[in-house]
PDB file of C-alpha atoms in Angstrom:
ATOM      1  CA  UNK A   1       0.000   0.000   0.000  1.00  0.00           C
ATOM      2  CA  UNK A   2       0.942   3.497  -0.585  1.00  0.00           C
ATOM      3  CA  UNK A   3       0.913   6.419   1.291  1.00  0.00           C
ATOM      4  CA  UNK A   4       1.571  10.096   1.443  1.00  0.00           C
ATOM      5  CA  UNK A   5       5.011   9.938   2.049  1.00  0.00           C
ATOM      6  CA  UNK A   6       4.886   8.039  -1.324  1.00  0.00           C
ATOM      7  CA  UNK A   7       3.001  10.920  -2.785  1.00  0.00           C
ATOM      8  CA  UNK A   8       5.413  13.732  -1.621  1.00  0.00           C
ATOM      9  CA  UNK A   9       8.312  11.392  -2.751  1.00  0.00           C
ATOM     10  CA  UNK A  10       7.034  11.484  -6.251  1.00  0.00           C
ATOM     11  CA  UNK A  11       5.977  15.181  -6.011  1.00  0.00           C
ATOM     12  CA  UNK A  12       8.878  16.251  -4.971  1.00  0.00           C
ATOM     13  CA  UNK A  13      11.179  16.670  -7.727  1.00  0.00           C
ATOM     14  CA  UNK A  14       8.400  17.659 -10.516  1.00  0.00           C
ATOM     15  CA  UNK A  15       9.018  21.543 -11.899  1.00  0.00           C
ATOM     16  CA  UNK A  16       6.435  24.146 -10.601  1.00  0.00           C
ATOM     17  CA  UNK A  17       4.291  21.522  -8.687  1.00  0.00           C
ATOM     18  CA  UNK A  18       4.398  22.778  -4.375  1.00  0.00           C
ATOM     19  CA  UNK A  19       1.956  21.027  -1.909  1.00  0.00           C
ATOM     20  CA  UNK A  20      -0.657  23.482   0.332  1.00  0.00           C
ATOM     21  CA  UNK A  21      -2.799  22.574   3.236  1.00  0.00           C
ATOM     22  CA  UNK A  22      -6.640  23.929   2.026  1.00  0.00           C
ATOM     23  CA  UNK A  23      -9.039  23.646   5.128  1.00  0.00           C
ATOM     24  CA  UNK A  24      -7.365  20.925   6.749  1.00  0.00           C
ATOM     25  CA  UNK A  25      -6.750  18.996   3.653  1.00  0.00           C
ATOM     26  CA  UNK A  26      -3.179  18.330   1.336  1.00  0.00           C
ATOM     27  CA  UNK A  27      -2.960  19.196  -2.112  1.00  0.00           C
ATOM     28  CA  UNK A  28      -0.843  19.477  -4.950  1.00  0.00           C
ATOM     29  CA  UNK A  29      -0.865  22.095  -6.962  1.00  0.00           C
ATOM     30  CA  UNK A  30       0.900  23.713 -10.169  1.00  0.00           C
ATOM     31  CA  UNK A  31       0.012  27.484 -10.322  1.00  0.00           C
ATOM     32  CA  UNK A  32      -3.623  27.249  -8.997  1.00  0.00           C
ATOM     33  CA  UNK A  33      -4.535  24.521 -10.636  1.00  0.00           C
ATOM     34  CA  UNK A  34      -5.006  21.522  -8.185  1.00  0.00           C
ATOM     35  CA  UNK A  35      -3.668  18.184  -9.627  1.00  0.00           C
ATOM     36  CA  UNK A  36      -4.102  15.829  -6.591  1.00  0.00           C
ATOM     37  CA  UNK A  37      -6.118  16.066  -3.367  1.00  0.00           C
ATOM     38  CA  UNK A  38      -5.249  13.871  -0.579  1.00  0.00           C
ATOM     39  CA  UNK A  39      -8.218  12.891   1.910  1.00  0.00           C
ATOM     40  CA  UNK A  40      -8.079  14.044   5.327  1.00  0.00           C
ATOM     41  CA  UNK A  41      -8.452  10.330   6.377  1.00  0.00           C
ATOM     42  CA  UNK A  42      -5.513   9.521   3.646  1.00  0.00           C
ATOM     43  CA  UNK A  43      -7.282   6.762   2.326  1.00  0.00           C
ATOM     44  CA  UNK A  44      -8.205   7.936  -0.979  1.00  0.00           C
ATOM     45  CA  UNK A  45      -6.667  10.686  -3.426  1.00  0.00           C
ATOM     46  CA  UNK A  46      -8.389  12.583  -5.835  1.00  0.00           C
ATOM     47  CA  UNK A  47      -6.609  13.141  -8.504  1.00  0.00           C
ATOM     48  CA  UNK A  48      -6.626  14.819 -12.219  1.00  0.00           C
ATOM     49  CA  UNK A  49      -7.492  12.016 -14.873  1.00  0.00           C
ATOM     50  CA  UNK A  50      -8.987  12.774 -18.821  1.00  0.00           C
ATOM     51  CA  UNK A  51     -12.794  12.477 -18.002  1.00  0.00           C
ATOM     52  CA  UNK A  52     -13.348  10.627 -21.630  1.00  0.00           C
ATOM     53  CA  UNK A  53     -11.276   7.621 -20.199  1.00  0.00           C
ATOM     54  CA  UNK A  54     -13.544   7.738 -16.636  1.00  0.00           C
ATOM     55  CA  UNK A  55     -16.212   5.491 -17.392  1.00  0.00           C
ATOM     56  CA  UNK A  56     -13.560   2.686 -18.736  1.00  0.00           C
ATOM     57  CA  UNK A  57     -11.829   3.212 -15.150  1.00  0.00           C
ATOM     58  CA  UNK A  58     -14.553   3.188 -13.296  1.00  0.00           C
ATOM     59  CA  UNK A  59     -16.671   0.083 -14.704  1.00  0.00           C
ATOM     60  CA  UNK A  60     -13.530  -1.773 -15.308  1.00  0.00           C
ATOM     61  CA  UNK A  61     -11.434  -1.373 -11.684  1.00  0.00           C
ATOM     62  CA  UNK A  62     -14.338  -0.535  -9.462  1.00  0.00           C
ATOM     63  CA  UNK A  63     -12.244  -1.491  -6.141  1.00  0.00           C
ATOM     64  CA  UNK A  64      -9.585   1.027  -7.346  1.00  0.00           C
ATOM     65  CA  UNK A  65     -11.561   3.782  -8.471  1.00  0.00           C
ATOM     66  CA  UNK A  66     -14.420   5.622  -7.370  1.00  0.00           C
ATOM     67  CA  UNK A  67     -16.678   8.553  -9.185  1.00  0.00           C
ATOM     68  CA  UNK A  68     -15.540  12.271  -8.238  1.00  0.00           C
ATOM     69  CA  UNK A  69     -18.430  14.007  -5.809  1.00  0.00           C
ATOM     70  CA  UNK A  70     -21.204  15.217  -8.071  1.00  0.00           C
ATOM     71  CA  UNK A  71     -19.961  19.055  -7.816  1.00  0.00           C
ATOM     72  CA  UNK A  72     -16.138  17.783  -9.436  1.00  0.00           C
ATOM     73  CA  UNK A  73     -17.769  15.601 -12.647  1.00  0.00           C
ATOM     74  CA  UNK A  74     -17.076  18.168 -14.638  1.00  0.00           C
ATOM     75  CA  UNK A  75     -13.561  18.644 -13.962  1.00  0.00           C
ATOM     76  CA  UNK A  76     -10.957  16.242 -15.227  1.00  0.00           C
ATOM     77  CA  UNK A  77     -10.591  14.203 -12.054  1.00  0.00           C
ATOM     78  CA  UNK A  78     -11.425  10.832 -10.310  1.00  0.00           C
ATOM     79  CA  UNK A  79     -10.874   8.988  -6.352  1.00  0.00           C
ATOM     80  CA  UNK A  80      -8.333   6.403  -5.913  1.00  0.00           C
ATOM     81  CA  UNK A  81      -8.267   3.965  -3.272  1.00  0.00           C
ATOM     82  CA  UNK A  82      -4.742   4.273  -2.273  1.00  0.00           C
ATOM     83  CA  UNK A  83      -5.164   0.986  -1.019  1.00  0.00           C
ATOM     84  CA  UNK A  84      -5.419  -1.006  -4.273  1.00  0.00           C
ATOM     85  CA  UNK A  85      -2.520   1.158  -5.842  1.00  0.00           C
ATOM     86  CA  UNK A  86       0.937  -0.144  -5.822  1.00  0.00           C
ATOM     87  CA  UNK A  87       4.158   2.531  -5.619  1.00  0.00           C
ATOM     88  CA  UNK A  88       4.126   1.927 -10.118  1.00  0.00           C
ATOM     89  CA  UNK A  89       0.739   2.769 -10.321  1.00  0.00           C
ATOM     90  CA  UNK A  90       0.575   5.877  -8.001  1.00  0.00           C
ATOM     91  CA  UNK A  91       3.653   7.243  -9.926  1.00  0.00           C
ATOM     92  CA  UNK A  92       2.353   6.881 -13.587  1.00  0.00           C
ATOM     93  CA  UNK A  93      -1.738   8.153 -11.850  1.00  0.00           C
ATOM     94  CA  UNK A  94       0.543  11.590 -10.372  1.00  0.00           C
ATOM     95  CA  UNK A  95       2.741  11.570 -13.257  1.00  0.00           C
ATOM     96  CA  UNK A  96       0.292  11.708 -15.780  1.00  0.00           C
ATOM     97  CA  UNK A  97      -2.198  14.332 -13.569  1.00  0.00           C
ATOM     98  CA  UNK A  98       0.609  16.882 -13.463  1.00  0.00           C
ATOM     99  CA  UNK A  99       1.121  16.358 -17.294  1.00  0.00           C
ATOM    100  CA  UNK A 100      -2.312  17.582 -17.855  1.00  0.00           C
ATOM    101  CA  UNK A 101      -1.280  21.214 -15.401  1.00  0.00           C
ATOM    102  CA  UNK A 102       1.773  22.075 -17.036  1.00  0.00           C
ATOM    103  CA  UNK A 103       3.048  24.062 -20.101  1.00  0.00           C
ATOM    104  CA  UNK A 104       3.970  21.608 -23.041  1.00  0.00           C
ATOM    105  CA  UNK A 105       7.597  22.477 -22.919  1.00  0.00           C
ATOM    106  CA  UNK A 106       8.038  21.918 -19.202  1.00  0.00           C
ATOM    107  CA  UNK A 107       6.336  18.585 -19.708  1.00  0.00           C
ATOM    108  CA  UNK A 108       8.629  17.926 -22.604  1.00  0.00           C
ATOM    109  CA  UNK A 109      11.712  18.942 -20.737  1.00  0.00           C
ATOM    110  CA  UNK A 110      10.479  16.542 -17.530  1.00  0.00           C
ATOM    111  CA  UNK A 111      10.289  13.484 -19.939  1.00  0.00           C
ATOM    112  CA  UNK A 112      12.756  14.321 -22.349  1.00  0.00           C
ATOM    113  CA  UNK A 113      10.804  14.260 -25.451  1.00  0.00           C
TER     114      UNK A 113
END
């Protein structure tokens, strides 16, 4: 099982992301765009995810992933069990969420492309 530590681990070294504490809850952010959203019980994340591959996440890893709250459909985003993710998993999920926040060329420079 992961855990925050795991999360600030992986956060740590990606350009312009920084972690805040909103009303008693962690969250990673690049500018003010919020990429990941750690649960005050840190049990679940949410976390930024392309809402056209949602449904396929949801209906085909149901024990992993869970809908966003009614108010955050419309944003690109989803809940993750952070029990059912392994330390691979968590890393390509935050990876890929910060991808979606930053400029193109940062993103390029990050993964050499």
């Amino acid at each position: 099982m992961v855990d925050l530590t795991d999360i600030r681990a992986i956060t740590a070294d990606l350009p312009r992301s920084y972690e805040v504490l909103v009303r008693d809850q962690i969250k990673f952010r690049v500018g003010q765009i919020v990429y990941l959203a750690v649960a005050p019980d840190e049990q679940t994340i949410g976390i930024g995810f392309p809402k056209e591959e949602r449904a396929a996440a949801l209906a085909n890893e149901p024990d992993k992933f869970l809908p966003p709250r009614p108010s955050d459909e419309r944003f690109r985003w989803i809940q993750v069990r952070l029990a059912a993710l392994d330390h691979d998993e968590l890393r390509e999920l935050i990876l890929d969420a910060w991808a979606m926040c930053v400029p193109k060329k940062v993103r390029d420079a990050y993964f050499g492309t």
